[in-house]
Structure formats: C-alpha cells, structure tokens
Coordinates of C-alpha atoms and ligand atoms in Angstrom, one line a residue:
M1 CA 6.0 -18.4 14.9
T2 CA 4.4 -15.4 16.4
R3 CA 1.6 -16.6 18.7
N4 CA -0.8 -14.6 16.6
N5 CA 0.0 -16.5 13.5
T6 CA -1.2 -19.8 14.8
S7 CA -4.9 -18.8 14.7
A8 CA -7.0 -19.0 11.5
D9 CA -7.8 -15.3 11.7
W10 CA -4.2 -14.2 12.3
W11 CA -4.7 -11.4 9.8
K12 CA -7.1 -9.6 12.0
Q13 CA -4.4 -8.4 14.3
A14 CA -1.3 -8.8 12.2
V15 CA 1.7 -6.7 11.4
V16 CA 2.3 -7.0 7.7
Y17 CA 5.5 -5.7 6.1
Q18 CA 5.3 -4.6 2.5
V19 CA 8.2 -5.7 0.3
Y20 CA 8.6 -3.7 -2.9
P21 CA 10.6 -6.6 -4.5
R22 CA 12.6 -4.7 -7.1
S23 CA 14.0 -2.4 -4.4
F24 CA 14.5 -4.9 -1.5
Y25 CA 17.6 -6.9 -2.1
D26 CA 19.4 -8.0 -5.3
V27 CA 21.0 -11.4 -5.2
N28 CA 22.2 -11.8 -8.8
G29 CA 23.7 -8.3 -9.3
D30 CA 21.5 -6.9 -12.1
G31 CA 20.6 -3.9 -10.0
I32 CA 17.0 -5.1 -9.5
G33 CA 15.8 -6.7 -6.3
D34 CA 14.6 -10.3 -6.7
I35 CA 12.6 -13.0 -5.1
R36 CA 15.8 -14.8 -4.0
G37 CA 16.7 -11.5 -2.3
V38 CA 13.6 -11.8 -0.1
T39 CA 14.6 -15.4 0.8
A40 CA 18.1 -14.3 1.5
R41 CA 16.9 -11.6 4.0
M42 CA 14.3 -13.8 5.7
G43 CA 16.4 -13.6 8.9
Y44 CA 16.2 -9.9 8.9
L45 CA 12.4 -10.0 8.3
K46 CA 11.9 -12.4 11.1
S47 CA 14.1 -10.2 13.4
L48 CA 11.6 -7.4 12.9
G49 CA 8.9 -9.3 14.7
I50 CA 6.3 -9.1 11.8
D51 CA 3.6 -11.6 11.1
A52 CA 3.5 -11.5 7.4
I53 CA 5.2 -10.2 4.2
W54 CA 3.2 -8.6 1.4
L55 CA 5.0 -8.6 -1.9
S56 CA 4.1 -5.9 -4.4
P57 CA 3.7 -7.4 -7.9
F58 CA 6.6 -9.7 -9.1
Y59 CA 4.8 -11.0 -12.2
P60 CA 6.0 -10.7 -15.8
S61 CA 5.5 -7.1 -16.7
P62 CA 6.9 -4.5 -19.0
L63 CA 7.1 -2.3 -15.8
A64 CA 5.2 0.6 -17.2
D65 CA 3.8 1.0 -13.7
G66 CA 6.2 -0.7 -11.3
G67 CA 4.8 -4.1 -12.1
Y68 CA 1.1 -3.1 -11.6
D69 CA 0.9 -3.7 -15.3
V70 CA 0.8 -7.5 -15.3
A71 CA 1.4 -9.4 -18.4
D72 CA 1.0 -12.9 -16.9
Y73 CA -0.8 -13.3 -13.5
R74 CA 0.5 -16.8 -12.8
N75 CA 4.2 -16.5 -13.3
V76 CA 7.3 -14.7 -12.0
D77 CA 9.1 -12.0 -14.0
P78 CA 12.3 -13.6 -15.2
R79 CA 14.2 -10.5 -14.0
L80 CA 12.9 -11.3 -10.5
G81 CA 13.2 -15.1 -10.6
T82 CA 11.2 -18.2 -11.2
L83 CA 8.1 -19.9 -9.8
E84 CA 10.6 -22.2 -7.9
D85 CA 12.1 -19.1 -6.3
F86 CA 8.7 -18.1 -5.2
D87 CA 8.0 -21.5 -3.7
A88 CA 11.4 -21.4 -1.9
M89 CA 10.6 -17.9 -0.6
A90 CA 7.2 -18.9 0.6
A91 CA 8.6 -22.0 2.3
A92 CA 11.3 -20.0 4.0
A93 CA 8.7 -17.5 5.2
H94 CA 6.5 -20.2 6.6
E95 CA 9.5 -21.9 8.2
A96 CA 10.3 -18.7 9.9
G97 CA 6.7 -18.3 11.1
M98 CA 5.6 -15.6 8.7
K99 CA 2.7 -15.5 6.3
V100 CA 2.8 -14.5 2.7
V101 CA 0.5 -12.0 1.0
V102 CA 0.6 -11.4 -2.8
D103 CA -0.8 -8.6 -4.8
I104 CA -3.7 -9.1 -7.2
V105 CA -4.2 -6.5 -9.9
P106 CA -7.8 -7.1 -11.3
N107 CA -8.8 -3.7 -12.7
H108 CA -6.4 -3.8 -15.6
T109 CA -3.8 -5.9 -17.4
S110 CA -0.7 -4.9 -19.2
T111 CA -1.2 -4.2 -22.9
E112 CA 1.4 -7.0 -23.2
H113 CA -1.0 -9.5 -21.7
E114 CA -1.9 -12.2 -24.2
W115 CA -5.6 -11.3 -23.8
F116 CA -4.9 -7.7 -24.9
K117 CA -2.8 -8.8 -27.9
A118 CA -5.6 -11.2 -28.9
A119 CA -8.1 -8.4 -28.5
L120 CA -6.1 -6.2 -30.9
A121 CA -5.7 -9.0 -33.4
A122 CA -9.4 -10.1 -33.3
G123 CA -10.8 -6.7 -34.0
P124 CA -14.0 -4.8 -33.1
G125 CA -17.0 -6.7 -31.9
S126 CA -15.0 -9.9 -31.1
P127 CA -15.3 -11.9 -27.9
E128 CA -11.6 -11.2 -27.3
R129 CA -12.2 -7.5 -27.3
D130 CA -15.1 -7.9 -24.9
R131 CA -12.7 -8.7 -22.1
Y132 CA -11.6 -5.1 -22.2
I133 CA -13.5 -1.9 -22.6
F134 CA -13.3 -0.9 -26.2
R135 CA -15.6 1.8 -27.7
P136 CA -15.9 3.7 -30.9
G137 CA -14.8 7.3 -30.8
R138 CA -16.8 10.5 -31.3
G139 CA -16.5 12.9 -34.2
E140 CA -17.0 12.3 -37.9
H141 CA -14.3 9.6 -38.2
G142 CA -14.3 8.5 -34.6
E143 CA -11.2 10.6 -34.0
L144 CA -12.3 11.9 -30.7
P145 CA -12.2 9.8 -27.5
P146 CA -15.6 8.4 -26.4
N147 CA -15.6 11.0 -23.6
G148 CA -13.4 13.3 -21.6
W149 CA -12.4 10.9 -18.7
K150 CA -8.9 11.4 -17.5
S151 CA -6.4 8.8 -16.4
T152 CA -5.4 8.9 -12.7
F153 CA -1.9 9.6 -13.8
G154 CA -3.0 12.4 -16.1
G155 CA -3.9 12.7 -19.8
P156 CA -6.9 11.1 -21.4
A157 CA -8.2 7.7 -20.1
W158 CA -8.9 6.5 -23.7
E159 CA -6.3 5.4 -26.2
R160 CA -7.0 4.8 -29.9
V161 CA -5.9 1.6 -31.6
A162 CA -5.0 1.0 -35.3
D163 CA -8.5 0.0 -36.4
G164 CA -10.0 3.2 -34.9
E165 CA -11.6 1.9 -31.7
W166 CA -10.6 3.3 -28.3
Y167 CA -9.8 1.4 -25.1
L168 CA -10.2 2.6 -21.5
H169 CA -7.3 2.9 -19.2
L170 CA -7.9 4.5 -15.8
F171 CA -4.1 4.3 -15.2
A172 CA -1.2 4.3 -17.7
V173 CA -1.8 3.8 -21.3
E174 CA -0.1 0.4 -21.0
Q175 CA -2.7 -0.7 -18.4
A176 CA -6.0 -1.6 -20.2
D177 CA -9.1 -1.8 -18.0
L178 CA -10.8 -5.2 -17.9
N179 CA -14.5 -5.7 -18.5
W180 CA -15.8 -7.3 -15.4
K181 CA -19.1 -8.0 -17.1
N182 CA -17.3 -10.7 -19.1
P183 CA -17.4 -14.2 -17.5
D184 CA -13.9 -15.0 -18.8
V185 CA -12.5 -12.3 -16.5
H186 CA -14.2 -13.8 -13.5
E187 CA -13.0 -17.3 -14.2
D188 CA -9.4 -16.2 -14.8
F189 CA -9.1 -14.3 -11.6
K190 CA -10.5 -17.2 -9.6
R191 CA -7.9 -19.4 -11.2
T192 CA -5.2 -16.9 -10.2
L193 CA -6.4 -16.8 -6.6
R194 CA -6.3 -20.6 -6.5
F195 CA -3.0 -20.7 -8.2
W196 CA -1.2 -18.6 -5.6
S197 CA -3.2 -20.1 -2.7
D198 CA -2.0 -23.5 -3.8
R199 CA 1.5 -22.2 -3.9
G200 CA 1.4 -21.0 -0.4
A201 CA -0.1 -17.5 -0.5
D202 CA -1.9 -16.9 2.8
G203 CA -3.7 -13.7 1.6
F204 CA -4.0 -11.1 -1.1
R205 CA -3.8 -7.4 -1.5
I206 CA -6.3 -6.2 -4.0
D207 CA -5.2 -3.3 -6.2
V208 CA -7.8 -0.6 -6.9
A209 CA -10.5 -2.8 -5.5
H210 CA -13.1 -0.1 -5.9
A211 CA -12.9 0.3 -9.7
L212 CA -13.7 -3.1 -11.2
A213 CA -17.5 -2.6 -11.7
K214 CA -18.2 0.1 -14.2
D215 CA -21.4 1.6 -15.6
L216 CA -20.9 2.5 -19.2
E217 CA -24.4 1.7 -20.3
S218 CA -26.9 3.7 -18.3
R219 CA -26.3 6.9 -20.3
P220 CA -24.4 7.8 -23.4
L221 CA -20.7 7.8 -22.6
A222 CA -20.3 11.3 -23.8
D223 CA -22.8 12.5 -21.2
W224 CA -20.6 11.6 -18.2
P225 CA -18.7 14.5 -16.6
D226 CA -15.0 14.6 -17.5
D227 CA -14.0 14.0 -13.9
P228 CA -16.4 11.5 -12.3
D229 CA -14.4 12.0 -9.1
E230 CA -16.2 15.2 -8.8
G231 CA -19.5 13.4 -8.3
E232 CA -20.2 11.5 -5.1
P233 CA -18.7 8.1 -5.1
G234 CA -21.4 5.4 -5.1
D235 CA -24.3 4.6 -7.3
D236 CA -24.0 7.7 -9.5
N237 CA -20.4 7.3 -10.2
P238 CA -19.7 5.3 -13.4
L239 CA -16.2 4.2 -12.4
W240 CA -15.5 4.1 -8.7
D241 CA -17.0 2.3 -5.8
R242 CA -20.1 1.0 -7.6
P243 CA -22.4 -1.3 -5.6
E244 CA -22.0 -4.2 -8.1
V245 CA -18.3 -4.4 -7.2
H246 CA -19.3 -6.2 -4.0
E247 CA -20.7 -9.1 -6.0
I248 CA -17.2 -9.9 -7.3
Y249 CA -15.8 -10.1 -3.8
R250 CA -18.6 -12.3 -2.6
E251 CA -17.7 -14.6 -5.4
W252 CA -14.0 -14.5 -4.4
R253 CA -15.0 -15.3 -0.8
Q254 CA -16.2 -18.7 -2.0
V255 CA -12.7 -19.3 -3.3
F256 CA -11.0 -18.1 -0.1
N257 CA -13.2 -20.4 1.9
E258 CA -12.1 -23.4 -0.1
Y259 CA -8.8 -23.2 1.9
E260 CA -8.0 -24.1 5.4
P261 CA -7.4 -21.7 7.0
A262 CA -9.6 -19.5 4.7
R263 CA -7.6 -17.0 2.8
F264 CA -8.2 -13.3 3.4
A265 CA -7.7 -10.2 1.3
V266 CA -7.1 -6.6 2.0
A267 CA -8.7 -4.1 -0.4
E268 CA -7.0 -1.0 -1.7
A269 CA -10.1 1.1 -2.0
W270 CA -9.9 4.9 -1.9
V271 CA -13.5 5.3 -1.0
V272 CA -15.3 7.5 1.5
P273 CA -15.0 6.2 5.0
E274 CA -18.7 5.4 5.1
H275 CA -18.2 2.8 2.3
Q276 CA -15.0 1.3 3.4
W277 CA -16.5 -1.3 5.7
M278 CA -18.4 -3.1 2.9
Y279 CA -15.1 -4.3 1.3
A280 CA -14.0 -5.7 4.6
S281 CA -17.1 -7.6 5.5
P282 CA -16.5 -11.3 6.2
E283 CA -18.7 -12.2 3.2
E284 CA -16.2 -10.2 1.0
L285 CA -12.5 -9.6 1.4
G286 CA -12.0 -9.4 5.1
Q287 CA -10.0 -6.2 5.3
V288 CA -9.6 -2.8 3.7
F289 CA -6.8 -0.3 3.9
N290 CA -7.7 2.6 6.0
F291 CA -5.7 5.4 4.6
Q292 CA -7.0 8.1 7.0
L293 CA -4.0 7.8 9.2
S294 CA -1.6 8.4 6.3
N295 CA -3.8 11.2 4.9
A296 CA -3.8 13.1 8.2
G297 CA -1.3 15.7 8.9
W298 CA 0.4 15.9 12.3
F299 CA -2.6 17.3 14.1
A300 CA -4.2 15.6 17.1
D301 CA -7.7 16.2 16.0
E302 CA -7.2 14.8 12.5
L303 CA -5.4 11.7 13.8
R304 CA -7.9 11.1 16.5
A305 CA -10.7 11.4 13.9
A306 CA -8.9 9.0 11.7
I307 CA -8.6 6.4 14.5
E308 CA -12.2 6.8 15.5
K309 CA -13.4 6.4 12.0
G310 CA -11.2 3.3 11.5
L311 CA -12.5 1.7 14.6
A312 CA -16.1 2.5 13.7
A313 CA -15.8 1.1 10.2
A314 CA -14.2 -2.1 11.6
E315 CA -17.2 -2.6 14.0
Q316 CA -19.6 -2.0 11.1
S317 CA -17.9 -4.5 8.9
G318 CA -17.6 -7.2 11.6
S319 CA -13.9 -7.3 10.9
T320 CA -10.9 -5.4 12.1
T321 CA -9.4 -2.2 10.7
T322 CA -6.0 -1.6 9.3
W323 CA -3.5 1.2 9.9
V324 CA -1.1 2.6 7.3
L325 CA 1.5 5.4 7.6
S326 CA 3.4 4.8 4.4
N327 CA 3.4 2.6 1.2
H328 CA 4.9 2.7 -2.2
D329 CA 2.4 5.3 -3.4
M330 CA 3.0 8.1 -1.0
P331 CA 5.9 10.2 0.2
R332 CA 7.6 8.6 3.3
H333 CA 6.0 9.8 6.5
P334 CA 9.2 11.1 8.3
T335 CA 9.4 13.5 5.3
R336 CA 5.7 14.3 5.5
Y337 CA 5.9 15.0 9.2
G338 CA 9.0 17.2 8.8
L339 CA 7.3 19.6 6.4
P340 CA 5.0 22.4 7.3
Q341 CA 1.7 20.7 8.0
V342 CA -1.4 21.0 5.9
R343 CA -4.8 19.9 7.0
S344 CA -5.9 16.6 5.4
S345 CA -9.1 18.2 4.2
V346 CA -6.8 19.2 1.3
H347 CA -5.8 15.5 0.9
H348 CA -2.3 14.1 1.0
Q349 CA -2.2 14.4 -2.8
L350 CA -1.5 18.1 -2.2
V351 CA 1.5 17.2 0.0
T352 CA 2.7 14.8 -2.7
D353 CA 2.4 17.3 -5.4
W354 CA 4.0 20.0 -3.5
L355 CA 6.8 17.8 -2.4
L356 CA 7.5 16.2 -5.8
R357 CA 7.0 19.2 -8.0
D358 CA 10.2 19.8 -9.7
G359 CA 11.9 23.0 -8.6
T360 CA 9.9 23.4 -5.4
T361 CA 12.1 24.3 -2.6
Y362 CA 10.9 23.3 0.8
F363 CA 12.5 22.9 4.2
E364 CA 12.4 19.4 5.5
D365 CA 13.1 19.3 9.2
R366 CA 14.4 15.8 9.4
A367 CA 14.9 15.7 13.2
L368 CA 11.3 16.7 13.7
G369 CA 10.1 14.3 11.0
T370 CA 11.9 11.4 12.7
R371 CA 10.8 12.4 16.2
R372 CA 7.1 12.4 15.0
A373 CA 7.5 9.2 13.0
R374 CA 8.6 7.5 16.2
A375 CA 5.7 8.9 18.1
A376 CA 3.3 7.9 15.3
L377 CA 4.6 4.4 15.2
L378 CA 3.9 3.8 18.9
M379 CA 0.5 5.4 18.7
E380 CA -0.3 3.2 15.7
L381 CA 1.1 -0.1 17.1
G382 CA -1.0 0.2 20.3
L383 CA -4.3 0.2 18.3
P384 CA -6.4 -2.9 17.7
G385 CA -6.4 -4.1 14.1
S386 CA -3.6 -4.8 11.6
V387 CA -0.7 -2.6 10.9
Y388 CA 0.8 -2.4 7.4
L389 CA 4.5 -1.3 7.4
Y390 CA 6.4 -0.3 4.2
Q391 CA 9.9 -1.4 3.6
G392 CA 12.5 1.1 4.8
E393 CA 10.2 2.8 7.3
E394 CA 11.9 0.7 10.0
L395 CA 15.1 2.4 8.9
G396 CA 13.6 5.8 9.2
L397 CA 14.2 6.6 5.5
F398 CA 13.0 9.9 4.1
E399 CA 11.7 10.5 0.7
V400 CA 14.4 10.8 -2.0
A401 CA 13.2 13.9 -3.6
D402 CA 16.1 14.7 -6.0
I403 CA 16.1 11.8 -8.4
P404 CA 17.0 13.3 -11.8
W405 CA 14.3 13.3 -14.4
G406 CA 16.2 11.0 -16.7
E407 CA 16.3 8.3 -14.0
L408 CA 12.7 8.3 -12.9
E409 CA 10.5 5.2 -13.6
D410 CA 7.1 6.1 -12.4
P411 CA 4.5 6.8 -15.1
E412 CA 3.1 9.5 -12.9
A413 CA 6.2 11.5 -13.6
F414 CA 5.7 11.2 -17.4
M415 CA 2.0 11.3 -17.8
S416 CA 1.5 13.9 -15.2
S417 CA -0.1 16.6 -16.8
H418 CA -1.8 17.9 -13.8
G419 CA -0.2 20.8 -15.6
D420 CA 2.8 20.5 -13.4
A421 CA 6.0 18.6 -13.4
I422 CA 5.2 16.0 -10.7
K423 CA 8.1 13.7 -10.2
G424 CA 6.0 10.8 -9.0
R425 CA 6.4 8.0 -6.5
D426 CA 10.0 6.8 -7.1
G427 CA 11.3 8.7 -4.1
C428 CA 9.9 6.1 -1.7
R429 CA 10.9 3.2 -4.0
V430 CA 14.7 3.6 -3.9
P431 CA 16.6 0.4 -3.3
L432 CA 17.2 -0.3 0.4
P433 CA 20.6 0.4 2.0
W434 CA 21.9 -2.7 3.8
A435 CA 25.5 -1.6 4.4
A436 CA 26.8 1.8 5.3
T437 CA 30.1 1.4 3.6
D438 CA 30.2 -0.4 0.3
P439 CA 32.9 0.3 -2.1
S440 CA 30.7 -0.9 -4.9
G441 CA 28.5 2.1 -4.3
D442 CA 25.1 0.7 -3.7
F443 CA 25.0 0.3 0.1
G444 CA 25.0 -3.5 -0.1
F445 CA 21.8 -3.6 -2.2
S446 CA 23.3 -6.0 -4.7
A447 CA 25.0 -9.1 -3.3
P448 CA 27.8 -9.6 -5.9
V449 CA 30.8 -7.4 -5.7
D450 CA 30.5 -6.7 -9.4
H451 CA 27.0 -5.6 -10.2
E452 CA 24.9 -3.3 -12.3
R453 CA 23.9 0.1 -10.8
A454 CA 20.8 -0.1 -8.6
H455 CA 17.8 0.7 -10.7
L456 CA 17.1 4.0 -8.9
P457 CA 19.9 6.2 -7.6
Q458 CA 20.5 6.1 -3.8
P459 CA 21.5 9.3 -2.0
A460 CA 24.7 9.6 0.1
W461 CA 22.6 10.1 3.3
F462 CA 21.4 6.5 2.9
A463 CA 24.6 5.5 4.7
E464 CA 23.3 6.7 8.0
H465 CA 20.2 4.5 7.6
A466 CA 21.8 1.4 6.4
V467 CA 20.8 -1.8 8.2
D468 CA 24.2 -2.5 9.5
A469 CA 24.6 1.0 10.9
E470 CA 21.3 0.8 12.6
E471 CA 21.9 -2.7 13.9
A472 CA 25.0 -1.3 15.7
D473 CA 23.1 1.6 17.3
A474 CA 20.7 0.8 20.1
G475 CA 19.0 4.2 19.6
S476 CA 18.2 3.6 16.0
M477 CA 14.8 3.5 14.3
L478 CA 15.4 -0.2 13.6
W479 CA 15.8 -1.1 17.2
F480 CA 12.8 1.1 18.1
Y481 CA 10.7 -0.9 15.6
R482 CA 11.9 -4.2 16.9
R483 CA 11.2 -3.3 20.5
A484 CA 7.8 -1.8 19.8
L485 CA 6.7 -4.7 17.7
A486 CA 7.9 -7.2 20.3
L487 CA 6.0 -5.3 23.0
R488 CA 2.8 -5.1 20.9
A489 CA 2.9 -8.9 20.4
E490 CA 3.7 -9.8 24.0
T491 CA 1.5 -7.3 25.8
L492 CA -1.4 -6.5 23.5
T493 CA -2.0 -9.0 20.6
V494 CA -1.6 -11.9 23.0
T495 CA -4.7 -11.0 24.9
G496 CA -7.0 -11.3 22.0
D497 CA -8.9 -8.4 23.5
T498 CA -9.5 -5.7 20.9
S499 CA -11.3 -3.2 23.1
L500 CA -10.0 0.4 23.4
E501 CA -11.1 3.1 25.7
W502 CA -10.4 6.8 25.1
C503 CA -8.8 8.6 27.9
R504 CA -10.3 12.1 27.9
G505 CA -9.1 14.8 30.2
Y506 CA -5.7 15.4 28.7
G507 CA -7.0 18.2 26.5
D508 CA -7.2 18.5 22.7
Q509 CA -3.5 18.3 22.1
V510 CA -3.1 14.7 23.4
I511 CA -4.3 11.4 22.0
A512 CA -4.6 8.9 24.8
Y513 CA -6.2 5.5 24.9
A514 CA -6.2 2.5 27.1
R515 CA -6.1 -1.2 26.2
P516 CA -6.3 -4.4 28.2
C517 CA -2.9 -6.0 28.2
A518 CA -1.2 -9.2 29.4
G519 CA -1.3 -10.0 33.0
G520 CA -4.7 -8.5 33.5
R521 CA -3.2 -5.0 33.4
T522 CA -3.9 -1.9 31.3
L523 CA -1.7 -0.3 28.7
T524 CA -2.2 3.4 28.2
S525 CA -0.8 5.0 25.1
V526 CA -0.3 8.8 25.3
T527 CA 0.8 11.0 22.4
N528 CA 1.5 14.7 23.0
F529 CA 1.0 17.1 20.1
G530 CA 1.1 20.2 22.3
D531 CA 4.0 22.5 23.2
A532 CA 3.8 21.8 26.9
P533 CA 4.9 18.5 28.5
V534 CA 2.0 16.4 29.9
E535 CA 1.8 14.3 33.0
L536 CA 1.8 10.6 32.3
P537 CA -0.5 8.2 34.2
E538 CA 1.1 6.3 37.0
G539 CA 2.6 3.0 36.2
E540 CA 5.6 1.3 34.5
I541 CA 6.9 3.0 31.4
L542 CA 7.1 0.2 28.9
L543 CA 8.5 2.3 26.0
A544 CA 8.7 5.9 25.0
S545 CA 9.4 7.3 21.6
A546 CA 11.6 10.1 23.1
E547 CA 13.4 10.8 26.3
L548 CA 10.9 11.8 29.1
L549 CA 11.2 15.0 31.1
G550 CA 11.2 13.3 34.5
D551 CA 7.8 11.7 34.5
R552 CA 6.4 14.0 31.9
L553 CA 5.9 13.4 28.2
P554 CA 7.5 16.1 26.0
T555 CA 6.0 17.3 22.7
D556 CA 5.8 15.1 19.6
A557 CA 6.3 12.0 21.7
T558 CA 4.4 8.8 22.7
A559 CA 4.7 6.7 25.8
W560 CA 3.2 3.4 26.7
V561 CA 2.5 3.1 30.4
V562 CA 1.3 -0.1 32.0
R563 CA -0.4 -0.6 35.3
Ligands
LIG601 C1 -2.4 1.2 -6.8 C2 -1.0 0.8 -6.7 O1 -0.6 0.8 -5.3 C3 -0.2 1.8 -7.5 O2 1.1 1.6 -7.3 C4 -0.6 1.6 -9.0 O3 0.0 2.6 -9.7 C5 -2.1 1.7 -9.1 N1 -2.9 1.0 -8.1 C6 -2.5 1.1 -10.5 O4 -2.4 -0.3 -10.5
LIG602 CA1 18.3 -9.1 -9.3

C-alpha cells in the first residue's frame, strides 16, 4: 500500500497507470489482452510504484471504436473475461495496495446496445427513440441530414435509418449519441456508477465529459454552422462544453458520496483551459485531464505555460490538477519529441495527422525522443497533482507508424476523410512486449505457447523494449520510471504539501521549480531546454534523467536536487 493510498483523497496526488486491456497481456491465447492478463501482471504493476490502475473499456462491445462503443455497461466482454474475472482483478489490485479506476462512456452507446435496438424497432416518436437523438431529415423526402455537423472521426455526424429518420453520432456511426434530457439515461448511468462502485471500482474516467448536454432546440438545426468547433466553446456551442453539462455531474457527485471513501472521477474534457476547472470542482467530478502538457511541443515556454495553467485551474477548482504526456488517443511522446517540433498553437492534432498520414516520410530521432521523454517524466513527476501514465511509456515505446492498412482497427483510419489518409491511433495501442525473445513471435504477449496472432502487429524493434530486456538493464526506461516513482512517493507525496515555487533566474530555456520535501528539505527540479549546460543549485542530486557534465545539467535533461 503506498502511503498516499490510505487517505480518502488519495486520487488528488496519485500516479494512475492506464491499461488498454486488449493490448496489455493475453492469458488465454486468443491474441487479445484480457482481464485475467491484468491480474496475472499485478506484480509488475505493483513493482512500478503506481497508486492506481485505470482500465479503458472492457465491456461487451462490437469494437467499432476500441471498446468506446459500449453494448452493455454492466458486464465484461466475453472476449476479455467475465464479471468474476473483474472481481478477482479488483481484489488482487486492492490486495497489492492499488486502486481501480474504470471508464464510463456516457455520451454514446454502441448501436448494438439493447436501447438502440429497441429505438429502431419502436419507430419515430416513441419513448425508446427519445433516449437517443433522432431527427427528421431535410429535403423533399427527408433525404438530407438535419444539418451539416461532422463526426469527430470524419464524415457526417448523422446517419439515416430504414424508416427515414436520422440519428446523431459525434463519433463513429456505430456510436449513437444519448439524449441526456431523457430521465432514463440519468437513471441508467447512476445505476452503472453504483454497479462498479459496489464491485470495487474506486474511481471513474469519464469519456468525452464535455459533450453530454446538447442544445438542439434553441434554433432550427439547419441553422447551426457545420463545424460548431469553430465557434467559442460555451453557451453558444450546441454540442460541446455547455453549462447544463455540470448539472449531470452534480447529480453524479451524490452517487459518489454514497460511498466511503467517496468515489472520484476524472473528466476527459477537451475544453478551453478557463473552463476546465468546473469539471473538477468538489461538487462535480473531482478531477479533469489537463492535456496542455501533452499538447505542448518541446519548448520551455509552452511547457511552462501548460504547468502554470494547470496549477491555476487546480486552485480555481479547489481540487488538484492532472498531468498527461500520453494516452491511447495520441502518438507516443518519445516519438513526438523526436520529430521536428511544432508550436502547440497548431495543436497536437497536426502532429498526429502529419505523423500518421500514409506515405509521409519523416525523420524520427529516437535517441533524442527518448532523452527528452526521460527529462519530461522527471519534470512531470515533481509537480503537485496526479500523473496519468499510459501503458508502455515505462518501456519507452515509440509510435508504431507502419501498421499496414489492412490490419488497422481504429475508425479514425476508416472514417477519416479529413481529406487525407490518416492511419489513426492504433500505433500507440500495439500489444505490449513482455519478452525479448519469444519463438512464438509475439514478444510474450500471449501466455500460451500456441496462440493466435496478436490483434495488432508488433514491430521487430519491440524486442529492445521488452519488459524482460529492460528488467535486466539498470539504465533502461523501466528502471528510470521505477526509481522516479519511488522518489516522488518518498520525498514529495509523503509531505502532503502541494506548494510549488518557480525558480526564476535560470533564463527562458530552463524550467525550474522548488517543492517542500521529506525531512524539511527542498527539492528543486531543473529542466534544461537550451543548448548550453546550466549550473545546478547546490545539494544532493537525487536523480537525473541524463548524465551530468560535472555539476552542470546538459541540454534536454532534468535533475532533482535536494537540500
Ligand atoms: C475519447 C476516447 O479516449 C477515445 O478513444 C474515443 O474514440 C472517444 N472518446 C469516443 O468515445
Ligand atoms: Ca485473451
């Protein structure tokens, strides 16, 4: 049990490790990671020194969007296991002193959900249809969609059904948006929150938390601009970040507070920084992902601004902030940092598109990307707030950019019609390498000797990043993560003091801050983005992301100094 985990608000300073279940570890040999795979690797998870595991969706799903198309919210996909497997996994995690966070997908259900099937069967105007967003089309025979809204993955956001009505899907066509004005929807999600809380979930990650409340009434649908993203998010936007969405989370807070300790949730809400804090307020979810760190390129000013905004938002919300470098939706950060850097004002989507566009050639400097990833980790782990890690980042994995078209799974790859051939997000979702040499050809991903192929192809270079290879190498990324996480827990989290002071005076190519640490001492974290080495403050070097030049910090490196 990490000491942090014994308090009721453990999640405010937690290190949460995201498991993408289908790509973590496969116990039964069907080439798909499973819940028993997470249980089997509990020792590994514990050895990292994390506080909690967050599992991306493992519910029954046609997998049109990696499980974010849920067909049954209160069950386990038979390909991933059973409810009993979940119970055993949660028990093993708790036994090992780790919490469990599960994913809730409230904006849309799979079109295979029984509600959607009932809505289709019941026909226009029925109460069943009212749980979703069905509308008549335009044109003489309703043959045109209600308006020009586009799905996030590309293509129209409306799909016509056999009787002529259209339903809204902000994501894949297999993900029908729910109508949060319908009371059934409210009741059902409260039931789901209680269901998993009763089964041992300690918290929730809320998918597209900013999209639930929609305004389709205040003006004729056809009058909305085709791309509401172009407008300012907030009151004038019919889809994203509407003020009424917060009423839903205040209702959920009542459910969270039925439990002891109260459950918490972290919102995935891609909203302007000024609005982020509302989702995180103690009356609502508790936390919100702060994606500014992952959006920033390797520029001192951008990263500093991201940290400042995150800290300010946390203060405003009365909660703590979160830090994210990677997740299952973005190219892995050692790859991002090894590419020519673009300013984040153009948004990381640009990097994504550029990286994943088929046929693009780019030069990925892996040594540089790795060096910066190490520096970024130490800078991130020294900050107050919770850190969300994504499976495989502890192995220093890069994006797998060359998955053949025929083997891709991500709807972004198929629906993308951003006019370009975007290969989507599978490159960070490739099954983990556990063993460098495995004659069966999947780097130990599947436990049985005879097994199906891993569901996405693994590149040969995964061997260098396999868990067993990194275990055997004291200089590996894995050991760096373990060391840094242990030091964060022992020296920083343990104090309960979340204050941070910026150390100015190093110039604009350095990010340096000081935090109170164990033993009444001060920990200074210094990251050097400039070409010239910088002088470190006096004190004991607790950890450095790269070899120091005497007592100076070289470029693209972070050191923690205690005095
Ligand atoms: C955000 C999830 O992280 C992403 O993977 C998914 O495609 C969308 N929400 C839609 O559910
Ligand atoms: Ca399996």
